[in-house]
PDB file of C-alpha atoms in Angstrom:
ATOM      1  CA  ASP A   1      33.763 -99.176 229.630  1.00  0.00           C
ATOM      2  CA  VAL A   2      32.250 -96.175 227.860  1.00  0.00           C
ATOM      3  CA  LYS A   3      33.142 -92.860 229.284  1.00  0.00           C
ATOM      4  CA  VAL A   4      32.537 -89.187 229.356  1.00  0.00           C
ATOM      5  CA  THR A   5      35.650 -87.514 230.782  1.00  0.00           C
ATOM      6  CA  GLN A   6      35.816 -84.052 232.219  1.00  0.00           C
ATOM      7  CA  SER A   7      39.396 -82.732 232.450  1.00  0.00           C
ATOM      8  CA  SER A   8      39.155 -81.253 235.936  1.00  0.00           C
ATOM      9  CA  ARG A   9      37.269 -82.424 239.027  1.00  0.00           C
ATOM     10  CA  TYR A  10      37.859 -79.216 240.969  1.00  0.00           C
ATOM     11  CA  LEU A  11      38.869 -75.703 239.794  1.00  0.00           C
ATOM     12  CA  VAL A  12      39.403 -72.439 241.491  1.00  0.00           C
ATOM     13  CA  LYS A  13      39.538 -69.350 239.308  1.00  0.00           C
ATOM     14  CA  ARG A  14      39.616 -65.617 239.834  1.00  0.00           C
ATOM     15  CA  THR A  15      36.911 -63.182 238.835  1.00  0.00           C
ATOM     16  CA  GLY A  16      37.522 -61.945 235.275  1.00  0.00           C
ATOM     17  CA  GLU A  17      39.617 -64.970 234.155  1.00  0.00           C
ATOM     18  CA  LYS A  18      38.784 -66.888 230.972  1.00  0.00           C
ATOM     19  CA  VAL A  19      37.989 -70.469 231.900  1.00  0.00           C
ATOM     20  CA  PHE A  20      37.988 -73.550 229.763  1.00  0.00           C
ATOM     21  CA  LEU A  21      36.158 -76.688 230.799  1.00  0.00           C
ATOM     22  CA  GLU A  22      36.927 -79.687 228.618  1.00  0.00           C
ATOM     23  CA  CYS A  23      34.796 -82.765 227.976  1.00  0.00           C
ATOM     24  CA  VAL A  24      35.654 -85.830 225.901  1.00  0.00           C
ATOM     25  CA  GLN A  25      33.513 -88.882 225.109  1.00  0.00           C
ATOM     26  CA  ASP A  26      34.622 -92.144 223.549  1.00  0.00           C
ATOM     27  CA  MET A  27      31.165 -93.478 222.563  1.00  0.00           C
ATOM     28  CA  ASP A  28      30.979 -91.830 219.088  1.00  0.00           C
ATOM     29  CA  HIS A  29      27.847 -89.998 220.291  1.00  0.00           C
ATOM     30  CA  GLU A  30      26.532 -87.243 218.102  1.00  0.00           C
ATOM     31  CA  ASN A  31      24.990 -85.133 220.864  1.00  0.00           C
ATOM     32  CA  MET A  32      26.879 -83.365 223.650  1.00  0.00           C
ATOM     33  CA  PHE A  33      25.552 -81.119 226.402  1.00  0.00           C
ATOM     34  CA  TRP A  34      26.753 -78.813 229.126  1.00  0.00           C
ATOM     35  CA  TYR A  35      24.674 -78.340 232.288  1.00  0.00           C
ATOM     36  CA  ARG A  36      25.242 -76.565 235.530  1.00  0.00           C
ATOM     37  CA  GLN A  37      23.786 -77.874 238.726  1.00  0.00           C
ATOM     38  CA  ASP A  38      22.912 -75.717 241.750  1.00  0.00           C
ATOM     39  CA  PRO A  39      21.139 -76.581 244.968  1.00  0.00           C
ATOM     40  CA  GLY A  40      17.357 -76.099 244.658  1.00  0.00           C
ATOM     41  CA  LEU A  41      17.672 -75.316 240.940  1.00  0.00           C
ATOM     42  CA  GLY A  42      18.501 -78.703 239.570  1.00  0.00           C
ATOM     43  CA  LEU A  43      20.266 -79.270 236.227  1.00  0.00           C
ATOM     44  CA  ARG A  44      20.069 -76.331 233.811  1.00  0.00           C
ATOM     45  CA  LEU A  45      21.114 -76.560 230.203  1.00  0.00           C
ATOM     46  CA  ILE A  46      23.739 -74.091 229.076  1.00  0.00           C
ATOM     47  CA  TYR A  47      24.597 -75.195 225.552  1.00  0.00           C
ATOM     48  CA  PHE A  48      24.302 -78.282 223.412  1.00  0.00           C
ATOM     49  CA  SER A  49      25.642 -79.561 220.128  1.00  0.00           C
ATOM     50  CA  TYR A  50      24.244 -82.127 217.724  1.00  0.00           C
ATOM     51  CA  ASP A  51      27.242 -82.261 215.406  1.00  0.00           C
ATOM     52  CA  VAL A  52      30.759 -80.974 214.870  1.00  0.00           C
ATOM     53  CA  LYS A  53      30.983 -77.266 214.620  1.00  0.00           C
ATOM     54  CA  MET A  54      27.298 -76.972 215.516  1.00  0.00           C
ATOM     55  CA  LYS A  55      26.031 -75.378 218.741  1.00  0.00           C
ATOM     56  CA  GLU A  56      22.727 -74.330 220.181  1.00  0.00           C
ATOM     57  CA  LYS A  57      21.934 -72.148 223.190  1.00  0.00           C
ATOM     58  CA  GLY A  58      20.196 -73.826 226.079  1.00  0.00           C
ATOM     59  CA  ASP A  59      18.229 -72.133 228.864  1.00  0.00           C
ATOM     60  CA  ILE A  60      21.039 -70.132 230.458  1.00  0.00           C
ATOM     61  CA  PRO A  61      23.750 -69.379 227.858  1.00  0.00           C
ATOM     62  CA  GLU A  62      24.667 -65.887 229.099  1.00  0.00           C
ATOM     63  CA  GLY A  63      28.356 -65.535 230.007  1.00  0.00           C
ATOM     64  CA  TYR A  64      29.252 -68.839 228.325  1.00  0.00           C
ATOM     65  CA  SER A  65      30.350 -70.024 224.917  1.00  0.00           C
ATOM     66  CA  VAL A  66      31.239 -73.486 223.516  1.00  0.00           C
ATOM     67  CA  SER A  67      33.435 -75.077 220.910  1.00  0.00           C
ATOM     68  CA  ARG A  68      33.061 -78.332 219.163  1.00  0.00           C
ATOM     69  CA  GLU A  69      35.886 -78.831 216.651  1.00  0.00           C
ATOM     70  CA  LYS A  70      35.854 -82.653 216.865  1.00  0.00           C
ATOM     71  CA  LYS A  71      33.021 -85.073 217.415  1.00  0.00           C
ATOM     72  CA  GLU A  72      34.451 -86.357 220.658  1.00  0.00           C
ATOM     73  CA  ARG A  73      35.260 -83.050 222.307  1.00  0.00           C
ATOM     74  CA  PHE A  74      32.967 -80.261 223.586  1.00  0.00           C
ATOM     75  CA  SER A  75      34.445 -77.406 225.461  1.00  0.00           C
ATOM     76  CA  LEU A  76      32.627 -74.912 227.662  1.00  0.00           C
ATOM     77  CA  ILE A  77      34.204 -71.420 227.894  1.00  0.00           C
ATOM     78  CA  LEU A  78      33.542 -68.803 230.577  1.00  0.00           C
ATOM     79  CA  GLU A  79      34.576 -65.658 228.867  1.00  0.00           C
ATOM     80  CA  SER A  80      35.042 -63.629 232.003  1.00  0.00           C
ATOM     81  CA  ALA A  81      34.390 -65.644 235.123  1.00  0.00           C
ATOM     82  CA  SER A  82      32.149 -64.183 237.776  1.00  0.00           C
ATOM     83  CA  THR A  83      31.292 -65.365 241.279  1.00  0.00           C
ATOM     84  CA  ASN A  84      27.745 -66.281 240.213  1.00  0.00           C
ATOM     85  CA  GLN A  85      29.227 -68.901 237.935  1.00  0.00           C
ATOM     86  CA  THR A  86      30.453 -70.864 240.902  1.00  0.00           C
ATOM     87  CA  SER A  87      28.748 -74.186 240.410  1.00  0.00           C
ATOM     88  CA  MET A  88      28.983 -77.905 239.511  1.00  0.00           C
ATOM     89  CA  TYR A  89      29.323 -78.223 235.710  1.00  0.00           C
ATOM     90  CA  LEU A  90      28.234 -81.491 234.122  1.00  0.00           C
ATOM     91  CA  CYS A  91      28.958 -82.666 230.590  1.00  0.00           C
ATOM     92  CA  ALA A  92      26.809 -85.253 228.953  1.00  0.00           C
ATOM     93  CA  SER A  93      26.525 -87.097 225.680  1.00  0.00           C
ATOM     94  CA  SER A  94      23.873 -89.112 223.856  1.00  0.00           C
ATOM     95  CA  LEU A  95      23.115 -90.831 220.574  1.00  0.00           C
ATOM     96  CA  ALA A  96      21.303 -88.859 217.939  1.00  0.00           C
ATOM     97  CA  ALA A  97      17.544 -89.106 218.190  1.00  0.00           C
ATOM     98  CA  GLY A  98      17.697 -90.077 221.848  1.00  0.00           C
ATOM     99  CA  GLY A  99      17.183 -93.750 222.471  1.00  0.00           C
ATOM    100  CA  ALA A 100      16.374 -95.568 225.627  1.00  0.00           C
ATOM    101  CA  TYR A 101      19.443 -94.526 227.650  1.00  0.00           C
ATOM    102  CA  GLY A 102      19.238 -90.772 227.584  1.00  0.00           C
ATOM    103  CA  TYR A 103      22.466 -89.246 228.620  1.00  0.00           C
ATOM    104  CA  THR A 104      25.787 -90.466 229.771  1.00  0.00           C
ATOM    105  CA  PHE A 105      27.283 -87.950 232.192  1.00  0.00           C
ATOM    106  CA  GLY A 106      30.856 -87.039 233.068  1.00  0.00           C
ATOM    107  CA  SER A 107      31.929 -86.935 236.703  1.00  0.00           C
ATOM    108  CA  GLY A 108      31.538 -83.157 236.884  1.00  0.00           C
ATOM    109  CA  THR A 109      33.695 -80.139 237.497  1.00  0.00           C
ATOM    110  CA  ARG A 110      33.205 -78.161 240.637  1.00  0.00           C
ATOM    111  CA  LEU A 111      34.159 -74.605 239.755  1.00  0.00           C
ATOM    112  CA  THR A 112      34.727 -71.944 242.354  1.00  0.00           C
ATOM    113  CA  VAL A 113      35.213 -68.351 241.267  1.00  0.00           C
ATOM    114  CA  VAL A 114      36.780 -66.081 243.838  1.00  0.00           C
TER     115      VAL A 114
ATOM    116  CA  GLY B   1       7.207 -74.384 228.505  1.00  0.00           C
ATOM    117  CA  GLN B   2       8.341 -77.292 230.604  1.00  0.00           C
ATOM    118  CA  ASN B   3       7.678 -77.981 234.265  1.00  0.00           C
ATOM    119  CA  ILE B   4       8.590 -80.990 236.333  1.00  0.00           C
ATOM    120  CA  ASP B   5       7.564 -81.414 239.991  1.00  0.00           C
ATOM    121  CA  GLN B   6       8.980 -83.901 242.434  1.00  0.00           C
ATOM    122  CA  PRO B   7       9.248 -83.837 246.271  1.00  0.00           C
ATOM    123  CA  THR B   8      12.368 -82.195 247.603  1.00  0.00           C
ATOM    124  CA  GLU B   9      13.197 -84.732 250.330  1.00  0.00           C
ATOM    125  CA  MET B  10      11.970 -88.111 251.547  1.00  0.00           C
ATOM    126  CA  THR B  11      13.114 -90.417 254.341  1.00  0.00           C
ATOM    127  CA  ALA B  12      12.552 -94.165 254.474  1.00  0.00           C
ATOM    128  CA  THR B  13      13.669 -97.087 256.559  1.00  0.00           C
ATOM    129  CA  GLU B  14      16.142 -99.786 255.467  1.00  0.00           C
ATOM    130  CA  GLY B  15      14.320-102.807 254.033  1.00  0.00           C
ATOM    131  CA  ALA B  16      11.158-100.751 253.285  1.00  0.00           C
ATOM    132  CA  ILE B  17       9.616 -99.668 249.981  1.00  0.00           C
ATOM    133  CA  VAL B  18       9.505 -96.023 248.885  1.00  0.00           C
ATOM    134  CA  GLN B  19       7.743 -94.382 245.969  1.00  0.00           C
ATOM    135  CA  ILE B  20       9.089 -91.146 244.474  1.00  0.00           C
ATOM    136  CA  ASN B  21       6.527 -89.291 242.416  1.00  0.00           C
ATOM    137  CA  CYS B  22       7.067 -86.970 239.464  1.00  0.00           C
ATOM    138  CA  THR B  23       4.584 -84.855 237.500  1.00  0.00           C
ATOM    139  CA  TYR B  24       5.451 -83.141 234.272  1.00  0.00           C
ATOM    140  CA  GLN B  25       3.967 -80.619 231.900  1.00  0.00           C
ATOM    141  CA  THR B  26       5.817 -80.200 228.657  1.00  0.00           C
ATOM    142  CA  SER B  27       5.151 -79.172 225.088  1.00  0.00           C
ATOM    143  CA  GLY B  28       5.878 -82.656 223.811  1.00  0.00           C
ATOM    144  CA  PHE B  29       6.719 -86.135 225.072  1.00  0.00           C
ATOM    145  CA  ASN B  30       9.400 -88.591 223.916  1.00  0.00           C
ATOM    146  CA  GLY B  31      10.296 -90.481 227.020  1.00  0.00           C
ATOM    147  CA  LEU B  32      10.588 -90.164 230.814  1.00  0.00           C
ATOM    148  CA  PHE B  33      13.894 -90.921 232.585  1.00  0.00           C
ATOM    149  CA  TRP B  34      15.016 -91.512 236.143  1.00  0.00           C
ATOM    150  CA  TYR B  35      18.576 -90.941 237.249  1.00  0.00           C
ATOM    151  CA  GLN B  36      20.280 -91.609 240.550  1.00  0.00           C
ATOM    152  CA  GLN B  37      22.886 -89.146 241.827  1.00  0.00           C
ATOM    153  CA  HIS B  38      25.041 -89.720 244.896  1.00  0.00           C
ATOM    154  CA  ALA B  39      26.418 -86.665 246.622  1.00  0.00           C
ATOM    155  CA  GLY B  40      29.322 -85.178 244.708  1.00  0.00           C
ATOM    156  CA  GLU B  41      28.967 -87.620 241.801  1.00  0.00           C
ATOM    157  CA  ALA B  42      27.437 -87.541 238.321  1.00  0.00           C
ATOM    158  CA  PRO B  43      23.852 -88.730 237.639  1.00  0.00           C
ATOM    159  CA  THR B  44      23.640 -92.375 236.489  1.00  0.00           C
ATOM    160  CA  PHE B  45      20.847 -93.815 234.408  1.00  0.00           C
ATOM    161  CA  LEU B  46      18.172 -95.884 236.243  1.00  0.00           C
ATOM    162  CA  SER B  47      15.100 -96.277 233.993  1.00  0.00           C
ATOM    163  CA  TYR B  48      13.291 -95.199 230.850  1.00  0.00           C
ATOM    164  CA  ASN B  49       9.579 -95.209 230.088  1.00  0.00           C
ATOM    165  CA  VAL B  50       7.998 -94.175 226.792  1.00  0.00           C
ATOM    166  CA  LEU B  51       4.764 -96.275 226.996  1.00  0.00           C
ATOM    167  CA  ASP B  52       2.232 -96.332 229.835  1.00  0.00           C
ATOM    168  CA  GLY B  53       2.809 -98.952 232.420  1.00  0.00           C
ATOM    169  CA  LEU B  54       5.373-100.353 234.786  1.00  0.00           C
ATOM    170  CA  GLU B  55       8.971-101.236 233.899  1.00  0.00           C
ATOM    171  CA  GLU B  56      10.714-103.422 236.474  1.00  0.00           C
ATOM    172  CA  LYS B  57      14.416-103.767 236.848  1.00  0.00           C
ATOM    173  CA  GLY B  58      15.522-105.641 239.936  1.00  0.00           C
ATOM    174  CA  ARG B  59      14.701-103.661 243.086  1.00  0.00           C
ATOM    175  CA  PHE B  60      13.805-100.608 241.042  1.00  0.00           C
ATOM    176  CA  SER B  61      10.595-100.089 239.044  1.00  0.00           C
ATOM    177  CA  SER B  62       9.307 -97.069 237.133  1.00  0.00           C
ATOM    178  CA  PHE B  63       5.713 -96.267 236.139  1.00  0.00           C
ATOM    179  CA  LEU B  64       4.376 -93.914 233.558  1.00  0.00           C
ATOM    180  CA  SER B  65       0.924 -92.480 232.759  1.00  0.00           C
ATOM    181  CA  ARG B  66       1.160 -90.143 229.800  1.00  0.00           C
ATOM    182  CA  SER B  67      -2.443 -89.052 230.007  1.00  0.00           C
ATOM    183  CA  LYS B  68      -1.859 -87.843 233.579  1.00  0.00           C
ATOM    184  CA  GLY B  69       1.683 -86.526 233.048  1.00  0.00           C
ATOM    185  CA  TYR B  70       2.744 -88.639 235.946  1.00  0.00           C
ATOM    186  CA  SER B  71       5.571 -91.104 236.758  1.00  0.00           C
ATOM    187  CA  TYR B  72       6.895 -92.702 239.842  1.00  0.00           C
ATOM    188  CA  LEU B  73      10.071 -94.557 240.842  1.00  0.00           C
ATOM    189  CA  LEU B  74       9.556 -97.463 243.237  1.00  0.00           C
ATOM    190  CA  LEU B  75      12.464 -98.709 245.264  1.00  0.00           C
ATOM    191  CA  LYS B  76      12.031-101.968 247.132  1.00  0.00           C
ATOM    192  CA  GLU B  77      14.107-103.563 249.911  1.00  0.00           C
ATOM    193  CA  LEU B  78      15.813-100.265 250.604  1.00  0.00           C
ATOM    194  CA  GLN B  79      19.519-100.394 251.426  1.00  0.00           C
ATOM    195  CA  MET B  80      21.643 -97.724 252.965  1.00  0.00           C
ATOM    196  CA  LYS B  81      23.481 -97.214 249.672  1.00  0.00           C
ATOM    197  CA  ASP B  82      20.188 -96.057 248.099  1.00  0.00           C
ATOM    198  CA  SER B  83      20.535 -92.785 249.947  1.00  0.00           C
ATOM    199  CA  ALA B  84      20.936 -90.386 247.024  1.00  0.00           C
ATOM    200  CA  SER B  85      19.070 -87.840 244.932  1.00  0.00           C
ATOM    201  CA  TYR B  86      16.682 -89.171 242.321  1.00  0.00           C
ATOM    202  CA  LEU B  87      16.171 -87.009 239.248  1.00  0.00           C
ATOM    203  CA  CYS B  88      13.107 -87.214 237.026  1.00  0.00           C
ATOM    204  CA  ALA B  89      13.761 -86.058 233.489  1.00  0.00           C
ATOM    205  CA  GLU B  90      11.532 -85.758 230.464  1.00  0.00           C
ATOM    206  CA  ARG B  91      12.495 -85.656 226.798  1.00  0.00           C
ATOM    207  CA  PRO B  92       9.997 -83.339 225.009  1.00  0.00           C
ATOM    208  CA  GLY B  93      11.613 -83.700 221.606  1.00  0.00           C
ATOM    209  CA  ALA B  94      14.317 -85.699 219.837  1.00  0.00           C
ATOM    210  CA  ASN B  95      17.298 -85.099 222.022  1.00  0.00           C
ATOM    211  CA  ASN B  96      17.303 -82.734 225.012  1.00  0.00           C
ATOM    212  CA  LEU B  97      16.273 -83.852 228.550  1.00  0.00           C
ATOM    213  CA  PHE B  98      14.505 -81.437 230.903  1.00  0.00           C
ATOM    214  CA  PHE B  99      15.251 -82.224 234.543  1.00  0.00           C
ATOM    215  CA  GLY B 100      13.322 -81.829 237.722  1.00  0.00           C
ATOM    216  CA  THR B 101      15.186 -80.412 240.784  1.00  0.00           C
ATOM    217  CA  GLY B 102      15.566 -83.959 242.294  1.00  0.00           C
ATOM    218  CA  THR B 103      14.372 -85.801 245.383  1.00  0.00           C
ATOM    219  CA  ARG B 104      16.848 -86.363 248.129  1.00  0.00           C
ATOM    220  CA  LEU B 105      16.199 -89.737 249.669  1.00  0.00           C
ATOM    221  CA  THR B 106      17.676 -90.609 253.053  1.00  0.00           C
ATOM    222  CA  VAL B 107      17.581 -94.225 254.162  1.00  0.00           C
ATOM    223  CA  ILE B 108      17.708 -94.728 257.907  1.00  0.00           C
ATOM    224  CA  PRO B 109      18.519 -97.936 259.862  1.00  0.00           C
TER     225      PRO B 109
END
């Protein structure tokens, strides 16, 4: 069964901490994405990557960075966590040039910043 | 820019049929997707349309009209487990998906 695995289901961090959210996929997908999901706002794209060591800003990159050292792993970094970054974070992957299945999502990390 | 509109909430009765509409305005078009998301869980793929017309998959069907920027998801023989949010997403280019805010469907007995 193909999978996108996010390392933590729930996290509680303090304001100002550096936070790492890890995502690993075993489908040999080229593309990987990080979204946050908030009530009434839907899914918003933070960063994405089409290849190893490649990254592109999405719609809301401020306060975040990413790392993709290996094809299967895409990390989201909150440089200095703030309370407005409390959210559900979803990682997704897809084949290059899309295809008929769109994304495969991980199970999500619910982050609370206190 | 991109814009996707879908109703915020809908309620339907078990055994009935419900249609969830989605309109989109984007700078390009390379496919329209529907995802199902149960509370607290990740979205899961339901359907994909790239050509006009109806795609049927069991109890679920999805329709696309590219000229009207319009899609709908049709759910037949509703079951209680169909209570979930349904996300419409459009792919304007080669890779990224742009999501609507989702429609929360509640199925009542």
